[in-house]
PDB file of N, CA and C in Angstrom:
ATOM      1  N   UNK A  40      21.693   5.547 -15.087  1.00  0.00           N
ATOM      2  CA  UNK A  40      21.066   4.677 -13.579  1.00  0.00           C
ATOM      3  C   UNK A  40      19.318   5.097 -13.449  1.00  0.00           C
ATOM      4  N   UNK A  41      18.646   4.121 -13.224  1.00  0.00           N
ATOM      5  CA  UNK A  41      17.569   3.997 -13.495  1.00  0.00           C
ATOM      6  C   UNK A  41      17.552   3.833 -11.653  1.00  0.00           C
ATOM      7  N   UNK A  42      15.962   4.808 -11.470  1.00  0.00           N
ATOM      8  CA  UNK A  42      15.968   4.794  -9.958  1.00  0.00           C
ATOM      9  C   UNK A  42      14.377   3.735  -9.286  1.00  0.00           C
ATOM     10  N   UNK A  43      14.266   3.464  -8.728  1.00  0.00           N
ATOM     11  CA  UNK A  43      13.096   2.775  -8.634  1.00  0.00           C
ATOM     12  C   UNK A  43      11.821   3.459  -8.308  1.00  0.00           C
ATOM     13  N   UNK A  44      10.516   3.098  -8.948  1.00  0.00           N
ATOM     14  CA  UNK A  44       9.941   4.067  -8.640  1.00  0.00           C
ATOM     15  C   UNK A  44       8.380   3.782  -7.880  1.00  0.00           C
ATOM     16  N   UNK A  45       7.996   4.721  -7.066  1.00  0.00           N
ATOM     17  CA  UNK A  45       6.875   4.005  -5.900  1.00  0.00           C
ATOM     18  C   UNK A  45       5.993   4.888  -6.664  1.00  0.00           C
ATOM     19  N   UNK A  46       4.778   4.201  -6.598  1.00  0.00           N
ATOM     20  CA  UNK A  46       3.183   4.929  -6.915  1.00  0.00           C
ATOM     21  C   UNK A  46       2.281   4.711  -5.956  1.00  0.00           C
ATOM     22  N   UNK A  47       1.753   5.991  -5.387  1.00  0.00           N
ATOM     23  CA  UNK A  47       0.856   5.399  -4.445  1.00  0.00           C
ATOM     24  C   UNK A  47      -0.604   6.402  -5.012  1.00  0.00           C
ATOM     25  N   UNK A  48      -1.482   5.953  -5.205  1.00  0.00           N
ATOM     26  CA  UNK A  48      -3.211   6.701  -5.775  1.00  0.00           C
ATOM     27  C   UNK A  48      -3.912   6.906  -4.832  1.00  0.00           C
ATOM     28  N   UNK A  49      -4.634   7.618  -4.670  1.00  0.00           N
ATOM     29  CA  UNK A  49      -5.930   7.992  -3.884  1.00  0.00           C
ATOM     30  C   UNK A  49      -7.128   7.422  -4.646  1.00  0.00           C
ATOM     31  N   UNK A  50      -7.988   6.577  -3.965  1.00  0.00           N
ATOM     32  CA  UNK A  50      -8.896   6.153  -4.660  1.00  0.00           C
ATOM     33  C   UNK A  50     -10.017   7.064  -4.461  1.00  0.00           C
ATOM     34  N   UNK A  51     -10.963   7.761  -5.446  1.00  0.00           N
ATOM     35  CA  UNK A  51     -11.717   8.799  -5.066  1.00  0.00           C
ATOM     36  C   UNK A  51     -12.690   8.811  -4.853  1.00  0.00           C
ATOM     37  N   UNK A  52     -13.595   9.536  -3.714  1.00  0.00           N
ATOM     38  CA  UNK A  52     -14.388   9.073  -3.128  1.00  0.00           C
ATOM     39  C   UNK A  52     -14.213   7.969  -1.769  1.00  0.00           C
ATOM     40  N   UNK A  53     -13.037   8.018  -1.935  1.00  0.00           N
ATOM     41  CA  UNK A  53     -12.922   6.971  -0.509  1.00  0.00           C
ATOM     42  C   UNK A  53     -11.708   7.935   0.411  1.00  0.00           C
ATOM     43  N   UNK A  54     -10.934   6.973   1.816  1.00  0.00           N
ATOM     44  CA  UNK A  54     -10.022   7.857   2.133  1.00  0.00           C
ATOM     45  C   UNK A  54      -9.019   6.802   2.305  1.00  0.00           C
ATOM     46  N   UNK A  55      -8.979   6.212   0.862  1.00  0.00           N
ATOM     47  CA  UNK A  55      -8.239   4.809   0.814  1.00  0.00           C
ATOM     48  C   UNK A  55      -6.529   5.440  -0.255  1.00  0.00           C
ATOM     49  N   UNK A  56      -5.815   4.867   0.279  1.00  0.00           N
ATOM     50  CA  UNK A  56      -4.903   5.038  -0.692  1.00  0.00           C
ATOM     51  C   UNK A  56      -4.121   3.278  -1.353  1.00  0.00           C
ATOM     52  N   UNK A  57      -3.576   3.379  -2.794  1.00  0.00           N
ATOM     53  CA  UNK A  57      -3.612   2.201  -3.206  1.00  0.00           C
ATOM     54  C   UNK A  57      -1.930   2.562  -3.912  1.00  0.00           C
ATOM     55  N   UNK A  58      -1.024   1.596  -2.928  1.00  0.00           N
ATOM     56  CA  UNK A  58       0.395   1.692  -3.564  1.00  0.00           C
ATOM     57  C   UNK A  58       0.531   0.503  -4.050  1.00  0.00           C
ATOM     58  N   UNK A  59       1.353   0.942  -4.901  1.00  0.00           N
ATOM     59  CA  UNK A  59       2.357  -0.106  -5.775  1.00  0.00           C
ATOM     60  C   UNK A  59       4.005   0.215  -5.908  1.00  0.00           C
ATOM     61  N   UNK A  60       4.703  -1.360  -5.519  1.00  0.00           N
ATOM     62  CA  UNK A  60       6.060  -0.948  -5.054  1.00  0.00           C
ATOM     63  C   UNK A  60       6.611  -1.397  -6.716  1.00  0.00           C
ATOM     64  N   UNK A  61       7.710  -0.663  -6.665  1.00  0.00           N
ATOM     65  CA  UNK A  61       8.603  -0.570  -7.773  1.00  0.00           C
ATOM     66  C   UNK A  61       9.012  -2.003  -8.538  1.00  0.00           C
ATOM     67  N   UNK A  62       8.950  -3.360  -7.085  1.00  0.00           N
ATOM     68  CA  UNK A  62       8.618  -4.966  -7.713  1.00  0.00           C
ATOM     69  C   UNK A  62       7.347  -5.206  -7.894  1.00  0.00           C
ATOM     70  N   UNK A  63       6.385  -4.368  -7.764  1.00  0.00           N
ATOM     71  CA  UNK A  63       5.132  -5.093  -8.215  1.00  0.00           C
ATOM     72  C   UNK A  63       4.203  -5.196  -6.946  1.00  0.00           C
ATOM     73  N   UNK A  64       4.710  -5.855  -5.910  1.00  0.00           N
ATOM     74  CA  UNK A  64       3.681  -5.256  -4.575  1.00  0.00           C
ATOM     75  C   UNK A  64       2.743  -4.406  -4.628  1.00  0.00           C
ATOM     76  N   UNK A  65       1.385  -4.681  -4.162  1.00  0.00           N
ATOM     77  CA  UNK A  65       0.664  -3.848  -4.089  1.00  0.00           C
ATOM     78  C   UNK A  65       0.071  -3.527  -2.308  1.00  0.00           C
ATOM     79  N   UNK A  66      -0.155  -2.843  -1.924  1.00  0.00           N
ATOM     80  CA  UNK A  66      -0.909  -2.245  -0.721  1.00  0.00           C
ATOM     81  C   UNK A  66      -1.579  -1.446  -0.299  1.00  0.00           C
ATOM     82  N   UNK A  67      -3.067  -1.679   0.215  1.00  0.00           N
ATOM     83  CA  UNK A  67      -3.580  -0.693   0.375  1.00  0.00           C
ATOM     84  C   UNK A  67      -3.822   0.048   1.604  1.00  0.00           C
ATOM     85  N   UNK A  68      -4.147   1.075   1.999  1.00  0.00           N
ATOM     86  CA  UNK A  68      -3.835   1.909   3.562  1.00  0.00           C
ATOM     87  C   UNK A  68      -5.054   3.022   3.558  1.00  0.00           C
ATOM     88  N   UNK A  69      -5.000   3.332   4.931  1.00  0.00           N
ATOM     89  CA  UNK A  69      -5.894   5.307   4.666  1.00  0.00           C
ATOM     90  C   UNK A  69      -4.701   6.288   5.142  1.00  0.00           C
ATOM     91  N   UNK A  70      -3.931   5.217   5.870  1.00  0.00           N
ATOM     92  CA  UNK A  70      -3.186   5.945   6.472  1.00  0.00           C
ATOM     93  C   UNK A  70      -1.758   6.566   5.879  1.00  0.00           C
ATOM     94  N   UNK A  71      -1.321   7.385   5.394  1.00  0.00           N
ATOM     95  CA  UNK A  71      -0.041   7.811   4.351  1.00  0.00           C
ATOM     96  C   UNK A  71       1.087   7.161   5.054  1.00  0.00           C
ATOM     97  N   UNK A  72       1.266   7.471   6.536  1.00  0.00           N
ATOM     98  CA  UNK A  72       2.150   7.493   6.955  1.00  0.00           C
ATOM     99  C   UNK A  72       2.351   5.704   6.857  1.00  0.00           C
ATOM    100  N   UNK A  73       1.912   4.940   7.370  1.00  0.00           N
ATOM    101  CA  UNK A  73       2.284   3.608   7.295  1.00  0.00           C
ATOM    102  C   UNK A  73       2.194   3.185   5.434  1.00  0.00           C
ATOM    103  N   UNK A  74       1.580   3.611   4.824  1.00  0.00           N
ATOM    104  CA  UNK A  74       2.028   3.617   3.167  1.00  0.00           C
ATOM    105  C   UNK A  74       3.309   3.709   3.276  1.00  0.00           C
ATOM    106  N   UNK A  75       3.775   4.588   3.626  1.00  0.00           N
ATOM    107  CA  UNK A  75       5.148   5.074   2.806  1.00  0.00           C
ATOM    108  C   UNK A  75       5.849   4.417   3.949  1.00  0.00           C
ATOM    109  N   UNK A  76       5.958   3.465   5.138  1.00  0.00           N
ATOM    110  CA  UNK A  76       6.735   2.683   6.011  1.00  0.00           C
ATOM    111  C   UNK A  76       6.553   1.351   4.892  1.00  0.00           C
ATOM    112  N   UNK A  77       5.217   1.072   4.476  1.00  0.00           N
ATOM    113  CA  UNK A  77       5.385  -0.282   3.639  1.00  0.00           C
ATOM    114  C   UNK A  77       5.889  -0.224   2.352  1.00  0.00           C
ATOM    115  N   UNK A  78       6.147   1.186   2.068  1.00  0.00           N
ATOM    116  CA  UNK A  78       6.891   1.331   0.245  1.00  0.00           C
ATOM    117  C   UNK A  78       8.326   1.105   0.562  1.00  0.00           C
ATOM    118  N   UNK A  79       9.135   2.208   2.107  1.00  0.00           N
ATOM    119  CA  UNK A  79      10.315   1.543   2.282  1.00  0.00           C
ATOM    120  C   UNK A  79      10.906   0.403   3.014  1.00  0.00           C
ATOM    121  N   UNK A  80      10.019  -0.420   3.158  1.00  0.00           N
ATOM    122  CA  UNK A  80      10.452  -1.752   3.583  1.00  0.00           C
ATOM    123  C   UNK A  80      11.030  -2.782   2.922  1.00  0.00           C
ATOM    124  N   UNK A  81      11.331  -2.377   1.585  1.00  0.00           N
ATOM    125  CA  UNK A  81      11.270  -2.980   0.379  1.00  0.00           C
ATOM    126  C   UNK A  81      12.834  -3.575   0.446  1.00  0.00           C
ATOM    127  N   UNK A  82      13.161  -5.006  -0.078  1.00  0.00           N
ATOM    128  CA  UNK A  82      12.400  -5.768  -0.374  1.00  0.00           C
ATOM    129  C   UNK A  82      11.292  -6.751   0.693  1.00  0.00           C
ATOM    130  N   UNK A  83      11.251  -6.348   2.252  1.00  0.00           N
ATOM    131  CA  UNK A  83      10.341  -6.823   2.961  1.00  0.00           C
ATOM    132  C   UNK A  83       9.482  -6.502   3.058  1.00  0.00           C
ATOM    133  N   UNK A  84       8.655  -6.351   2.450  1.00  0.00           N
ATOM    134  CA  UNK A  84       7.094  -5.682   2.513  1.00  0.00           C
ATOM    135  C   UNK A  84       6.171  -6.464   3.653  1.00  0.00           C
ATOM    136  N   UNK A  85       5.909  -5.943   4.825  1.00  0.00           N
ATOM    137  CA  UNK A  85       5.145  -6.969   5.676  1.00  0.00           C
ATOM    138  C   UNK A  85       4.029  -7.086   5.037  1.00  0.00           C
ATOM    139  N   UNK A  86       3.079  -8.472   5.410  1.00  0.00           N
ATOM    140  CA  UNK A  86       2.261  -9.064   4.711  1.00  0.00           C
ATOM    141  C   UNK A  86       0.581  -7.977   4.994  1.00  0.00           C
ATOM    142  N   UNK A  87      -0.014  -7.835   4.330  1.00  0.00           N
ATOM    143  CA  UNK A  87      -1.450  -7.237   4.601  1.00  0.00           C
ATOM    144  C   UNK A  87      -2.298  -8.314   5.243  1.00  0.00           C
ATOM    145  N   UNK A  88      -3.019  -7.490   6.323  1.00  0.00           N
ATOM    146  CA  UNK A  88      -2.980  -8.271   7.334  1.00  0.00           C
ATOM    147  C   UNK A  88      -4.626  -8.453   6.136  1.00  0.00           C
ATOM    148  N   UNK A  89      -5.769  -9.688   6.513  1.00  0.00           N
ATOM    149  CA  UNK A  89      -6.603  -9.898   5.721  1.00  0.00           C
ATOM    150  C   UNK A  89      -7.364  -9.090   6.458  1.00  0.00           C
ATOM    151  N   UNK A  90      -9.134  -8.703   5.370  1.00  0.00           N
ATOM    152  CA  UNK A  90      -9.947  -7.791   6.148  1.00  0.00           C
ATOM    153  C   UNK A  90     -10.919  -7.950   6.828  1.00  0.00           C
ATOM    154  N   UNK A  91     -11.220  -7.980   8.423  1.00  0.00           N
ATOM    155  CA  UNK A  91     -11.736  -8.164   9.315  1.00  0.00           C
ATOM    156  C   UNK A  91     -13.389  -8.988   8.525  1.00  0.00           C
ATOM    157  N   UNK A  92     -13.990  -9.719   8.600  1.00  0.00           N
ATOM    158  CA  UNK A  92     -15.199 -10.243   7.895  1.00  0.00           C
ATOM    159  C   UNK A  92     -16.434  -9.915   8.963  1.00  0.00           C
ATOM    160  N   UNK A  93     -17.542  -9.064   8.113  1.00  0.00           N
ATOM    161  CA  UNK A  93     -18.305  -8.808   9.106  1.00  0.00           C
ATOM    162  C   UNK A  93     -19.651 -10.129   9.500  1.00  0.00           C
ATOM    163  N   UNK A  94     -19.288  -9.713  10.994  1.00  0.00           N
ATOM    164  CA  UNK A  94     -19.981 -10.959  11.678  1.00  0.00           C
ATOM    165  C   UNK A  94     -21.110 -10.545  12.196  1.00  0.00           C
ATOM    166  N   UNK A  95     -21.879  -9.300  11.472  1.00  0.00           N
ATOM    167  CA  UNK A  95     -23.117  -8.722  11.570  1.00  0.00           C
ATOM    168  C   UNK A  95     -24.372  -9.889  11.227  1.00  0.00           C
ATOM    169  N   UNK A  96     -25.498 -10.733  11.752  1.00  0.00           N
ATOM    170  CA  UNK A  96     -26.413 -11.490  11.309  1.00  0.00           C
ATOM    171  C   UNK A  96     -27.201 -10.237  10.489  1.00  0.00           C
TER     172      UNK A  96
END
């Protein structure tokens, strides 16, 4: 029996975690708890909210 593999990698030089579920979905977060909640929500991964656009003139 094969077990699902979840991967979380830290992006060096940042506080960002890059997660990849065994189903192929990807997610980034600075919060490790939020990352695991996203992973364990498989197959109903919450949608990643779009990054806010910088509206500074």
